[in-house]
Amino acid sequence: MNLPSKNIITIALLTSLSSVASVETKLTGPYLGQKAPGLTAEVFAPDIISTKGWEYGVVFAPNMKEVYMVREVNADTKPEQQFVVYEKDGENWNERVISKRVGTPTLSPNNKIMFFGRGYKERTTDGWSEMKKLGPDFEPYRIMRVTSSLNGMVTFDEATKDGKGLLRYSTMENGKLSKPKPFPKEINTGTWNAHPFIAPDESYVIWDGQRGEDTRNSDLFISFKQLDGSWGEAIKFGDNVNTLENEFAAQLSPDGKYLFFNRNGDDRNVDTYWVDAKVIEELKPDHIKKYLAKLGPSPTAEQASGSLWNTPVLTKAYTNTKPVSTDNSLVAGKLPLSKDKASAIINLTKEIGEGKHGKYDSLLIAKNNKLVFESYHQRGRFGLAHGQASATKGYTSLIVGRAIQLGYLSMADLHKPLISFLKELDTSKLVAGADKITLHKALTMQGGLTIDRDKWKEIEKAPEQLEGQKLVQRILQESAAITEETQSYKYGNFNPMLVMTVIDAVVPGGAQAFIKTEILDKLNISNYKWDTHISGLPQAGWMVRLTSRDMLKLGSIVVNNGKWQEEQFISPAYLSKATSNIIKPTEDWMPDEYRYGYYWYSMPVVVEGKTYDLNVAWGGGGNRVIVVDELNLVIAITGHDREDTIMKQISDVVIPAFVS
């Protein structure tokens, strides 16, 4: 069997990403300044990327500012393989050799992980982590290439001597990769299948294989996910992509515009090709196009990993009264409303899409624990992790409730001095009254701190002084005395990070691991971003991204009295307190009837003379989770509106529609 010479190059796992200095190039603009191809594949960057020797695995980082590849140099004398990156600085690209060793990485669509076969590295603030292993379930396989989706699903191949290795996949379940399973026969047929690429939204997989009459060279194939979650028959790309030579290792560019792949013949010259990604759309069956339309517009990898402001505004709103879900932790159903009431909600979302009510990106509704309505508008996308702003505080409150449920805190602990949990503090240096701050006080924005903000900005310039519990040490040294008079409601004021520091101190493994393993993983939330505070702890008041569907999951816990999938997840006693009317907020914009619990707002809505109580995790710009317990209703909204007046439409249109 004549397997493609390039296809059987194995991966040496790099132990570091050290490098030599960057070399300036004259390349400027997107895609190294190359002219875009049409519907027939062309060589990418001739004499730059594609040269006389072989190049392999060209991959753009989701932020489109890095291009990684493997290349051979000195082919005629002393062949050597280099791991190279082109990095964009402004409009210019600089070339840098990372290592002289072989490495053919791929990057996760969220730009967090670089895969090297059975190993991977995680992106850090100053580069990449040490090499980690995918896990023991992956060790039996001689993996050449791994790709992943936004939801954490990974696909990989298996290099075997007989060329009959299978393509496999592993899904993210409760925060861990499941035991790999082989793709079905629709994909695993023929004498060679390798280098799978899973679409960011998992709607298709592309790979190279040998099947049919020509078993000498590999061609590119695609299989689309069907309505029932199965995989469709393999479809071979046309002769605008496949030739009599070997085509292999395809992947979509992060912006979704181009399909990249490698091609070589009988010699060692391997070049990189690219083609307009419309070639994928042309192969997509009509019934799949209709199915995908029901899921709503999806983000590209570039949009998913970048800023919301880089996501184009939709020309019109997408609405669905019968959404579908492949997430076993989120059941979907049909909007259970009359035609008139359903039309009222649909018309509202259309008006939002037209900008009539502000800049809001999504509106999702769950009724009786089922997703029954979904709309995306403005910059919203299905599967896009959206900034939560201060709704994050509500999630921090739920983390406290989870810690209580698991026994790491108690309800009585809420009223103990907060500093009693922080054993690393030097209490002799703390301000008078420091022991007056309790979790209860911090959770209701009544910590009572008085700190000069200009001075604090100077302190933050030396972050090493604020690591871990040093943050609270410095806060309680810089504040004026804490008294009953100062312990009045004051929004923000360091309170959320005081709470997070306690969480970090009492839970095993620290707050970051606890949030992932005991909150997000349990809810099957894998497409998120939770930023790190200057202290090194997880952010507690903002700088978190979640998808709109995952926001509904958090609301589901609240509407179900702290239960998740029939099991007690949050302490019911804590949740009752957290969503109660403990204190009146004092912000000028806040309506008089609004009240505050443990980072959750409470407010009444009157419909036809009857009052319904709302509990809200409230974030600026229109990002919030709204729970109406009596109606078993959860509403998730995302937005980026400065005026943020959407609550009137929620109160006047959405909630009344569900009142019998």
XYZ file of C-alpha atoms in Angstrom:
660
model
C 0.000 0.000 0.000
C 1.386 3.392 -0.968
C 0.330 5.641 1.919
C 0.906 9.376 1.501
C 4.420 10.088 2.701
C 3.290 13.145 4.595
C 0.326 11.427 6.229
C 2.427 9.128 8.368
C 4.647 11.768 9.934
C 4.214 11.328 13.670
C 4.294 14.002 16.282
C 7.097 14.603 18.736
C 5.589 16.177 21.819
C 7.341 19.410 22.645
C 8.265 19.904 26.274
C 8.556 23.647 25.870
C 7.874 26.386 23.374
C 11.185 28.160 23.605
C 12.333 29.981 20.504
C 14.874 32.083 18.747
C 14.280 35.761 18.070
C 11.596 36.961 15.678
C 12.527 37.836 12.114
C 10.749 40.753 10.489
C 9.071 40.076 7.159
C 7.492 42.299 4.538
C 4.176 40.507 4.898
C 1.215 42.687 5.827
C -2.527 42.318 6.092
C -4.826 39.348 6.682
C -3.594 35.884 5.708
C -0.012 37.077 5.340
C -1.194 39.494 2.662
C -2.237 36.756 0.224
C -4.923 37.170 -2.422
C -8.010 35.163 -1.499
C -8.776 32.026 -3.532
C -12.026 31.157 -5.275
C -13.822 27.825 -5.484
C -10.771 26.041 -6.880
C -7.931 25.324 -4.471
C -4.744 27.342 -4.857
C -1.317 27.186 -3.263
C -1.219 29.292 -0.103
C 1.578 31.844 0.192
C 3.934 30.438 -2.477
C 7.628 30.799 -1.646
C 6.632 31.923 1.859
C 4.674 29.073 3.416
C 4.624 26.708 0.453
C 8.204 26.208 -0.696
C 10.352 23.608 -2.464
C 10.513 21.371 0.608
C 7.555 20.201 2.636
C 5.358 22.183 4.964
C 2.659 20.706 7.076
C -0.106 21.561 9.495
C -0.534 25.269 8.791
C -3.008 26.454 11.402
C -4.257 29.941 12.208
C -4.924 30.724 15.850
C -8.551 31.728 16.491
C -7.488 35.331 17.082
C -6.023 35.328 13.529
C -2.788 36.808 14.889
C -0.687 33.641 14.887
C 0.048 31.040 12.206
C 1.748 27.802 13.246
C 3.340 25.271 10.916
C 6.015 22.598 10.571
C 8.534 22.856 7.749
C 11.642 21.161 6.449
C 14.830 23.128 5.763
C 18.173 22.111 4.241
C 16.434 19.322 2.332
C 19.348 18.838 -0.101
C 22.088 18.725 2.536
C 21.142 18.081 6.133
C 17.338 17.964 6.443
C 15.950 19.533 9.576
C 12.402 20.023 10.777
C 11.336 23.293 12.366
C 8.280 24.327 14.330
C 7.524 27.864 13.165
C 5.074 30.613 14.012
C 4.212 33.792 12.139
C 2.976 36.450 14.573
C 1.023 39.532 13.626
C 2.194 42.832 15.085
C -0.202 45.513 13.915
C -0.474 44.886 10.185
C 2.930 43.218 9.900
C 3.844 39.547 10.292
C 7.045 38.397 11.992
C 8.475 34.897 11.646
C 9.815 32.978 14.646
C 11.264 29.478 14.928
C 9.811 27.972 18.079
C 11.830 24.784 18.094
C 14.013 22.619 15.901
C 11.986 19.597 16.847
C 8.951 18.346 14.999
C 5.549 19.432 16.207
C 2.255 19.708 14.359
C -0.149 21.519 16.637
C -3.804 22.322 16.320
C -5.617 24.889 18.412
C -8.976 24.668 20.121
C -11.544 27.109 18.707
C -11.621 29.018 21.997
C -7.855 29.632 21.647
C -7.129 28.074 25.048
C -5.492 24.765 24.116
C -2.765 23.640 21.724
C -2.964 19.933 20.963
C 0.034 17.722 20.184
C -1.360 14.249 19.624
C -1.914 12.688 23.048
C -0.588 15.790 24.759
C -1.682 19.393 25.015
C -0.661 22.750 26.414
C -2.912 25.410 27.906
C -2.512 29.062 27.013
C -1.288 31.155 29.932
C -0.869 34.885 30.435
C 2.745 34.683 29.278
C 2.737 31.802 26.817
C 1.925 28.122 27.171
C 1.847 25.679 30.053
C 3.939 22.549 30.380
C 2.791 19.557 28.384
C -0.179 17.693 29.821
C -1.780 14.400 28.853
C -5.273 13.934 27.456
C -5.640 10.992 29.803
C -5.141 7.239 30.073
C -8.008 6.505 27.675
C -5.949 8.080 24.867
C -2.619 6.410 25.594
C -3.273 3.216 23.555
C -3.468 5.216 20.326
C -0.642 6.535 18.165
C -2.355 9.845 17.517
C -1.249 12.075 14.666
C -3.816 14.848 14.962
C -6.458 16.139 17.373
C -9.080 18.799 16.699
C -11.817 20.063 18.999
C -15.167 21.870 18.997
C -16.408 24.817 21.024
C -18.150 22.395 23.393
C -14.944 20.483 24.017
C -15.553 17.446 21.803
C -12.273 16.106 20.411
C -11.654 13.986 17.324
C -8.452 12.154 16.525
C -6.869 9.534 14.305
C -4.706 6.477 14.808
C -1.535 5.735 12.846
C -1.130 1.990 12.338
C 1.313 -0.018 10.236
C -1.452 -1.447 8.083
C -3.133 1.940 7.590
C -6.424 0.724 9.032
C -6.522 2.960 12.071
C -9.931 4.349 13.027
C -11.093 7.908 13.519
C -12.443 8.410 17.024
C -14.187 11.062 19.084
C -14.582 11.917 22.739
C -17.199 14.253 24.177
C -16.973 16.477 27.224
C -19.099 14.992 30.014
C -19.145 16.631 33.437
C -15.909 18.384 32.648
C -14.002 15.295 31.544
C -13.379 13.713 28.173
C -15.362 10.513 27.800
C -13.820 7.222 26.737
C -13.104 7.531 22.994
C -15.506 5.886 20.586
C -14.966 5.142 16.894
C -16.954 7.081 14.334
C -19.474 4.891 12.476
C -18.868 3.094 9.189
C -20.061 6.132 7.229
C -16.706 7.656 8.188
C -14.507 4.672 9.049
C -14.563 2.931 5.676
C -11.673 2.256 3.310
C -8.010 1.601 3.829
C -6.905 4.948 5.246
C -8.724 7.528 7.371
C -6.764 10.262 9.092
C -6.481 13.879 10.252
C -10.113 14.586 11.226
C -11.349 18.150 11.601
C -14.494 18.675 13.656
C -16.430 21.874 12.918
C -16.525 24.332 15.840
C -20.297 23.754 16.132
C -19.918 19.973 15.553
C -22.104 20.127 12.441
C -19.625 18.254 10.243
C -16.319 16.420 10.236
C -13.733 16.506 7.416
C -10.955 13.941 7.005
C -8.712 12.376 4.397
C -9.169 8.799 3.315
C -8.665 6.195 0.633
C -11.764 4.444 -0.619
C -13.337 3.396 -3.880
C -11.303 2.572 -6.972
C -8.329 4.803 -6.201
C -6.557 3.398 -3.139
C -3.184 4.870 -3.989
C -3.808 8.458 -2.918
C -5.915 10.095 -0.244
C -8.820 12.452 -0.888
C -10.819 14.768 1.343
C -14.265 13.696 2.545
C -16.967 15.302 4.670
C -19.816 13.907 6.764
C -22.621 16.118 8.072
C -24.327 15.504 11.390
C -27.939 14.440 10.831
C -31.106 15.557 12.578
C -30.994 12.578 14.944
C -27.359 13.196 15.877
C -25.975 10.434 13.647
C -23.388 10.997 10.922
C -24.344 11.074 7.262
C -22.737 9.219 4.400
C -19.270 10.386 3.430
C -19.293 12.954 0.640
C -16.177 13.325 -1.464
C -15.017 16.833 -2.294
C -15.010 17.630 -6.005
C -12.099 17.986 -8.382
C -11.785 21.638 -7.417
C -10.252 20.246 -4.208
C -9.285 16.609 -4.795
C -6.777 15.607 -7.492
C -4.738 12.546 -8.453
C -2.270 13.592 -5.753
C -2.700 13.273 -1.966
C -4.971 15.748 -0.211
C -4.922 15.602 3.580
C -5.043 17.412 6.934
C -7.872 19.855 6.160
C -9.251 22.444 8.538
C -11.408 25.533 8.425
C -9.899 28.944 9.059
C -11.071 30.504 12.357
C -13.119 33.140 10.532
C -14.949 30.407 8.620
C -13.934 31.770 5.221
C -11.404 29.273 3.867
C -10.596 25.589 3.930
C -6.879 24.835 4.285
C -5.264 21.481 3.504
C -2.038 19.871 2.336
C -1.247 18.255 -1.017
C 1.668 16.171 -2.262
C 2.501 13.581 -4.890
C 5.192 10.927 -4.982
C 7.996 13.322 -4.087
C 8.669 14.934 -0.705
C 7.310 18.322 -1.687
C 4.243 19.033 0.439
C 2.435 22.326 -0.051
C -0.409 24.073 1.722
C -3.532 24.885 -0.299
C -6.595 26.950 0.452
C -10.037 27.309 -1.102
C -13.193 29.305 -0.429
C -15.192 27.588 2.339
C -18.278 27.800 0.143
C -17.145 24.408 -1.150
C -18.468 23.008 2.139
C -21.824 24.707 1.747
C -22.134 23.347 -1.793
C -21.871 19.789 -0.467
C -24.338 20.292 2.354
C -27.654 18.440 1.791
C -30.796 20.572 1.802
C -32.292 18.855 4.848
C -29.140 19.653 6.817
C -29.322 23.304 5.792
C -32.880 23.461 7.124
C -31.857 21.715 10.345
C -28.938 24.052 11.000
C -31.202 27.013 10.397
C -33.170 25.891 13.471
C -30.084 26.159 15.658
C -29.563 29.794 14.845
C -26.475 31.610 13.602
C -23.260 30.126 14.988
C -20.050 32.021 15.763
C -16.836 31.369 13.929
C -13.841 30.315 16.002
C -12.467 33.827 15.567
C -15.661 35.371 16.949
C -15.872 32.855 19.792
C -12.355 33.608 20.996
C -12.357 37.351 20.391
C -14.207 40.443 21.500
C -17.954 40.832 21.097
C -17.248 43.996 19.123
C -15.619 41.922 16.381
C -18.850 39.985 15.830
C -20.924 41.529 13.014
C -24.440 42.741 13.753
C -27.095 40.398 12.385
C -29.222 41.892 9.630
C -32.366 40.522 11.262
C -33.409 38.618 14.349
C -33.381 34.843 14.451
C -36.289 33.343 16.422
C -37.283 29.758 17.129
C -40.393 28.614 18.995
C -39.359 24.963 18.812
C -35.627 24.860 19.519
C -33.601 21.651 19.459
C -30.883 20.549 21.852
C -28.160 17.916 21.663
C -27.053 18.801 25.211
C -28.411 16.130 27.546
C -28.357 18.628 30.397
C -30.760 20.996 28.625
C -34.034 19.587 27.352
C -35.805 21.483 24.569
C -39.487 21.676 23.726
C -42.136 23.737 21.983
C -43.264 27.170 23.131
C -46.484 26.353 25.048
C -48.386 29.510 24.174
C -51.356 30.487 22.090
C -50.711 31.954 18.672
C -51.374 35.511 19.862
C -49.088 35.263 22.885
C -46.332 33.599 20.904
C -46.620 36.293 18.239
C -46.187 38.986 20.869
C -42.835 37.526 21.934
C -41.718 36.940 18.336
C -42.606 40.514 17.400
C -40.655 41.772 20.404
C -37.516 39.937 19.311
C -37.914 41.198 15.754
C -38.090 44.741 17.114
C -34.997 44.061 19.219
C -33.260 42.905 16.053
C -34.207 46.194 14.435
C -32.725 48.095 17.367
C -36.037 49.510 18.584
C -35.479 48.499 22.218
C -31.730 48.808 22.501
C -28.727 46.643 21.759
C -29.604 43.166 22.989
C -27.998 40.028 21.659
C -30.170 37.135 22.796
C -33.401 36.264 24.568
C -34.002 32.681 25.659
C -36.872 31.244 27.683
C -37.181 28.001 29.642
C -40.597 26.885 30.876
C -41.060 23.863 33.137
C -37.360 23.025 32.775
C -37.441 23.015 28.970
C -35.898 25.456 26.527
C -38.975 26.621 24.606
C -37.895 29.850 22.926
C -34.635 31.104 21.509
C -33.766 34.300 19.709
C -30.522 35.921 18.607
C -30.135 39.470 17.365
C -27.549 42.222 17.099
C -24.221 40.533 17.970
C -25.728 37.397 19.478
C -24.906 33.913 18.206
C -25.894 30.387 19.122
C -23.036 28.906 21.129
C -21.269 32.242 21.654
C -19.998 32.704 25.209
C -21.188 36.226 26.048
C -19.881 38.586 28.705
C -22.029 38.453 31.833
C -20.993 41.745 33.454
C -22.265 41.877 37.053
C -24.575 38.898 36.654
C -21.346 37.147 37.629
C -22.011 38.237 41.205
C -25.177 36.149 41.218
C -23.153 33.144 40.077
C -20.608 33.785 42.845
C -23.485 33.611 45.298
C -24.462 30.206 43.913
C -20.871 29.053 44.422
C -21.227 29.872 48.125
C -24.460 27.879 48.174
C -22.699 24.936 46.549
C -19.927 25.071 49.164
C -22.559 24.988 51.913
C -24.364 22.069 50.286
C -21.106 20.100 50.213
C -20.301 20.917 53.840
C -17.356 23.271 53.372
C -19.350 26.106 54.931
C -22.491 26.268 57.060
C -25.347 28.717 57.350
C -23.920 29.753 60.722
C -20.611 30.572 59.012
C -22.333 33.368 57.110
C -22.366 35.413 60.304
C -18.835 34.712 61.511
C -16.024 37.216 60.951
C -14.826 36.772 57.407
C -11.210 36.969 58.526
C -11.676 33.856 60.691
C -11.559 31.739 57.516
C -8.345 33.320 56.242
C -5.517 31.752 58.210
C -2.736 33.542 56.330
C -3.728 37.012 57.558
C -1.695 38.975 60.073
C -4.667 40.243 62.075
C -2.469 42.536 64.179
C -2.073 44.824 61.170
C -5.748 45.034 60.218
C -7.887 48.122 60.532
C -10.181 48.523 63.519
C -13.488 46.767 62.955
C -12.131 44.292 60.408
C -13.850 41.518 62.329
C -17.224 43.153 61.685
C -17.182 41.983 58.067
C -19.001 38.681 57.672
C -19.957 36.731 54.585
C -23.502 37.989 55.160
C -22.279 41.579 55.102
C -20.085 41.062 52.038
C -22.847 39.217 50.161
C -25.217 42.131 50.741
C -22.671 44.822 49.801
C -22.355 45.979 53.411
C -18.687 45.260 54.029
C -18.169 48.843 55.139
C -14.809 49.465 53.477
C -13.521 52.982 52.833
C -10.508 52.981 50.525
C -8.952 55.762 48.490
C -9.366 54.563 44.902
C -6.444 56.542 43.514
C -4.155 55.031 46.124
C -5.510 51.572 45.353
C -4.674 51.995 41.670
C -1.067 52.561 42.691
C -1.127 49.466 44.894
C -2.369 47.368 41.965
C 0.793 48.224 40.052
C 2.565 45.680 42.275
C 0.275 42.639 41.904
C 2.671 40.366 43.806
C 1.510 42.207 46.949
C -2.077 41.089 46.312
C -1.726 37.391 45.586
C -4.268 35.138 47.279
C -5.100 36.199 50.820
C -2.641 39.096 50.535
C -5.482 40.842 48.710
C -7.674 40.874 51.812
C -4.671 41.665 54.008
C -3.989 44.809 51.988
C -7.655 45.785 51.710
C -8.106 45.584 55.474
C -4.934 47.563 56.062
C -5.783 50.366 53.643
C -9.423 50.872 54.635
C -10.562 53.383 57.190
C -12.061 51.951 60.368
C -15.092 49.740 59.822
C -18.068 50.692 61.955
C -21.795 50.123 62.069
C -22.171 53.444 60.274
C -19.879 52.496 57.385
C -21.523 49.081 56.989
C -24.334 50.329 54.810
C -25.151 49.201 51.276
C -22.429 50.205 48.818
C -22.387 48.340 45.524
C -19.152 46.605 44.612
C -16.609 48.060 47.036
C -14.377 44.935 47.014
C -17.154 42.803 48.512
C -17.319 40.078 45.810
C -13.572 39.406 45.992
C -13.774 39.164 49.780
C -16.300 36.384 49.260
C -14.205 34.665 46.591
C -11.162 34.698 48.875
C -13.130 32.840 51.538
C -14.342 30.299 48.981
C -10.751 29.755 47.910
C -9.715 29.170 51.515
C -12.392 26.652 52.510
C -12.911 24.422 49.461
C -10.425 21.679 48.565
C -8.104 22.573 45.719
C -9.013 26.257 45.740
C -11.761 28.318 44.123
C -10.701 27.919 40.498
C -10.794 24.120 40.594
C -13.990 24.168 42.661
C -15.827 26.373 40.172
C -14.817 24.101 37.310
C -15.373 20.699 38.903
C -18.295 21.397 41.230
C -20.243 23.990 39.244
C -19.454 24.191 35.546
C -18.547 20.558 34.937
C -21.607 19.321 36.819
C -23.817 21.492 34.608
C -22.031 20.327 31.458
C -20.746 23.847 30.810
C -17.535 23.710 28.787
C -17.798 26.730 26.489
C -16.987 29.557 28.885
C -14.321 32.001 29.966
C -13.767 32.833 33.631
C -11.068 35.451 33.969
C -8.545 35.705 36.774
C -8.390 38.606 39.219
C -5.120 40.405 39.895
C -4.933 38.325 43.085
C -4.750 35.130 41.054
C -8.219 34.114 42.220
C -11.217 33.735 39.905
C -13.125 36.928 39.219
C -16.168 37.275 41.459
C -18.000 40.321 40.161
C -17.522 40.392 36.393
C -15.301 39.239 33.495
C -17.043 35.923 32.921
C -18.454 34.657 29.610
C -21.219 32.077 29.277
C -23.520 31.004 26.482
C -27.165 32.000 26.735
C -28.205 28.362 27.028
C -25.835 27.816 29.930
C -27.275 30.875 31.667
C -30.612 29.048 31.647
C -29.001 26.150 33.505
C -27.983 28.432 36.362
C -31.492 29.848 36.449
C -32.881 26.319 36.497
C -31.113 25.662 39.800
C -32.793 28.699 41.322
C -36.292 27.924 40.028
C -35.953 24.337 41.286
C -35.106 25.358 44.846
C -31.451 24.503 44.457
C -31.882 21.185 42.676
C -30.164 20.108 39.468
C -31.504 17.066 37.670
C -33.416 15.969 40.788
C -30.378 16.181 43.087
C -29.834 18.925 45.663
C -27.095 21.104 44.187
C -27.332 24.324 46.199
C -28.280 24.488 49.858
C -32.038 25.260 49.853
C -31.706 27.239 53.086
C -28.965 29.342 51.553
C -30.831 29.850 48.286
C -33.935 30.981 50.150
C -31.840 33.583 51.942
C -29.926 34.585 48.812
C -33.116 35.362 46.889
C -34.934 37.091 49.756
C -35.457 40.811 50.345
C -32.593 41.533 52.732
C -31.769 45.131 51.933
C -32.892 48.018 49.749
C -30.344 49.007 47.081
C -29.464 52.684 47.013
C -28.472 53.268 43.376
C -30.258 56.282 41.902
C -31.475 54.358 38.847
C -32.923 51.507 40.862
C -36.751 51.429 41.091
C -38.040 51.890 44.627
C -39.532 48.396 44.858
C -36.274 46.566 44.059
C -34.583 44.654 46.885
C -31.279 42.829 47.278
C -30.346 39.446 48.742
C -27.024 37.670 48.361
C -26.013 39.208 45.008
C -29.514 38.472 43.633
C -32.100 41.195 43.086
C -35.779 40.769 43.869
C -38.600 42.743 42.308
C -42.358 42.470 41.766
C -44.188 42.384 38.443
C -47.941 42.906 38.396
C -49.924 41.085 35.701
C -53.699 41.446 35.596
C -53.805 42.518 39.224
C -51.617 39.692 40.523
C -48.060 40.188 41.740
C -45.283 37.833 40.664
C -41.882 37.921 42.355
C -38.783 37.950 40.180
C -35.250 36.993 41.208
C -32.535 38.364 38.958
C -28.788 37.937 38.516
C -28.287 41.417 37.100
C -25.511 42.492 34.778
C -25.058 45.832 33.092
C -25.695 46.166 29.379
C -28.677 43.832 29.597
C -27.034 40.609 30.777
C -29.149 38.763 33.288
C -30.852 35.601 34.414
C -34.475 36.161 35.437
C -36.372 33.607 37.498
C -40.146 33.654 38.054
C -40.628 30.859 40.551
C -44.430 30.789 40.529
C -44.498 30.375 36.743
C -41.564 27.917 36.664
C -40.029 30.333 34.194
C -36.392 31.228 33.485
C -35.367 33.981 31.076
C -31.816 34.633 29.886
C -30.872 37.913 28.233
C -27.557 39.138 26.857
C -26.805 42.584 25.528
C -24.469 45.531 25.245
C -26.856 48.443 25.745
C -25.815 51.455 27.799
C -29.338 52.595 28.653
C -30.478 49.031 29.418
C -34.264 49.392 29.471
C -35.186 45.840 28.462
C -36.871 45.026 31.784
C -39.939 46.995 30.711
C -40.419 44.703 27.707
C -39.839 41.632 29.881
C -42.461 42.849 32.348
C -44.955 44.059 29.742
C -44.638 41.349 27.071
C -42.721 38.219 28.040
C -43.929 37.444 31.552
C -47.629 38.236 30.863
C -47.536 35.777 27.944
C -46.998 32.924 30.409
C -49.757 33.948 32.801
C -52.865 31.838 32.261
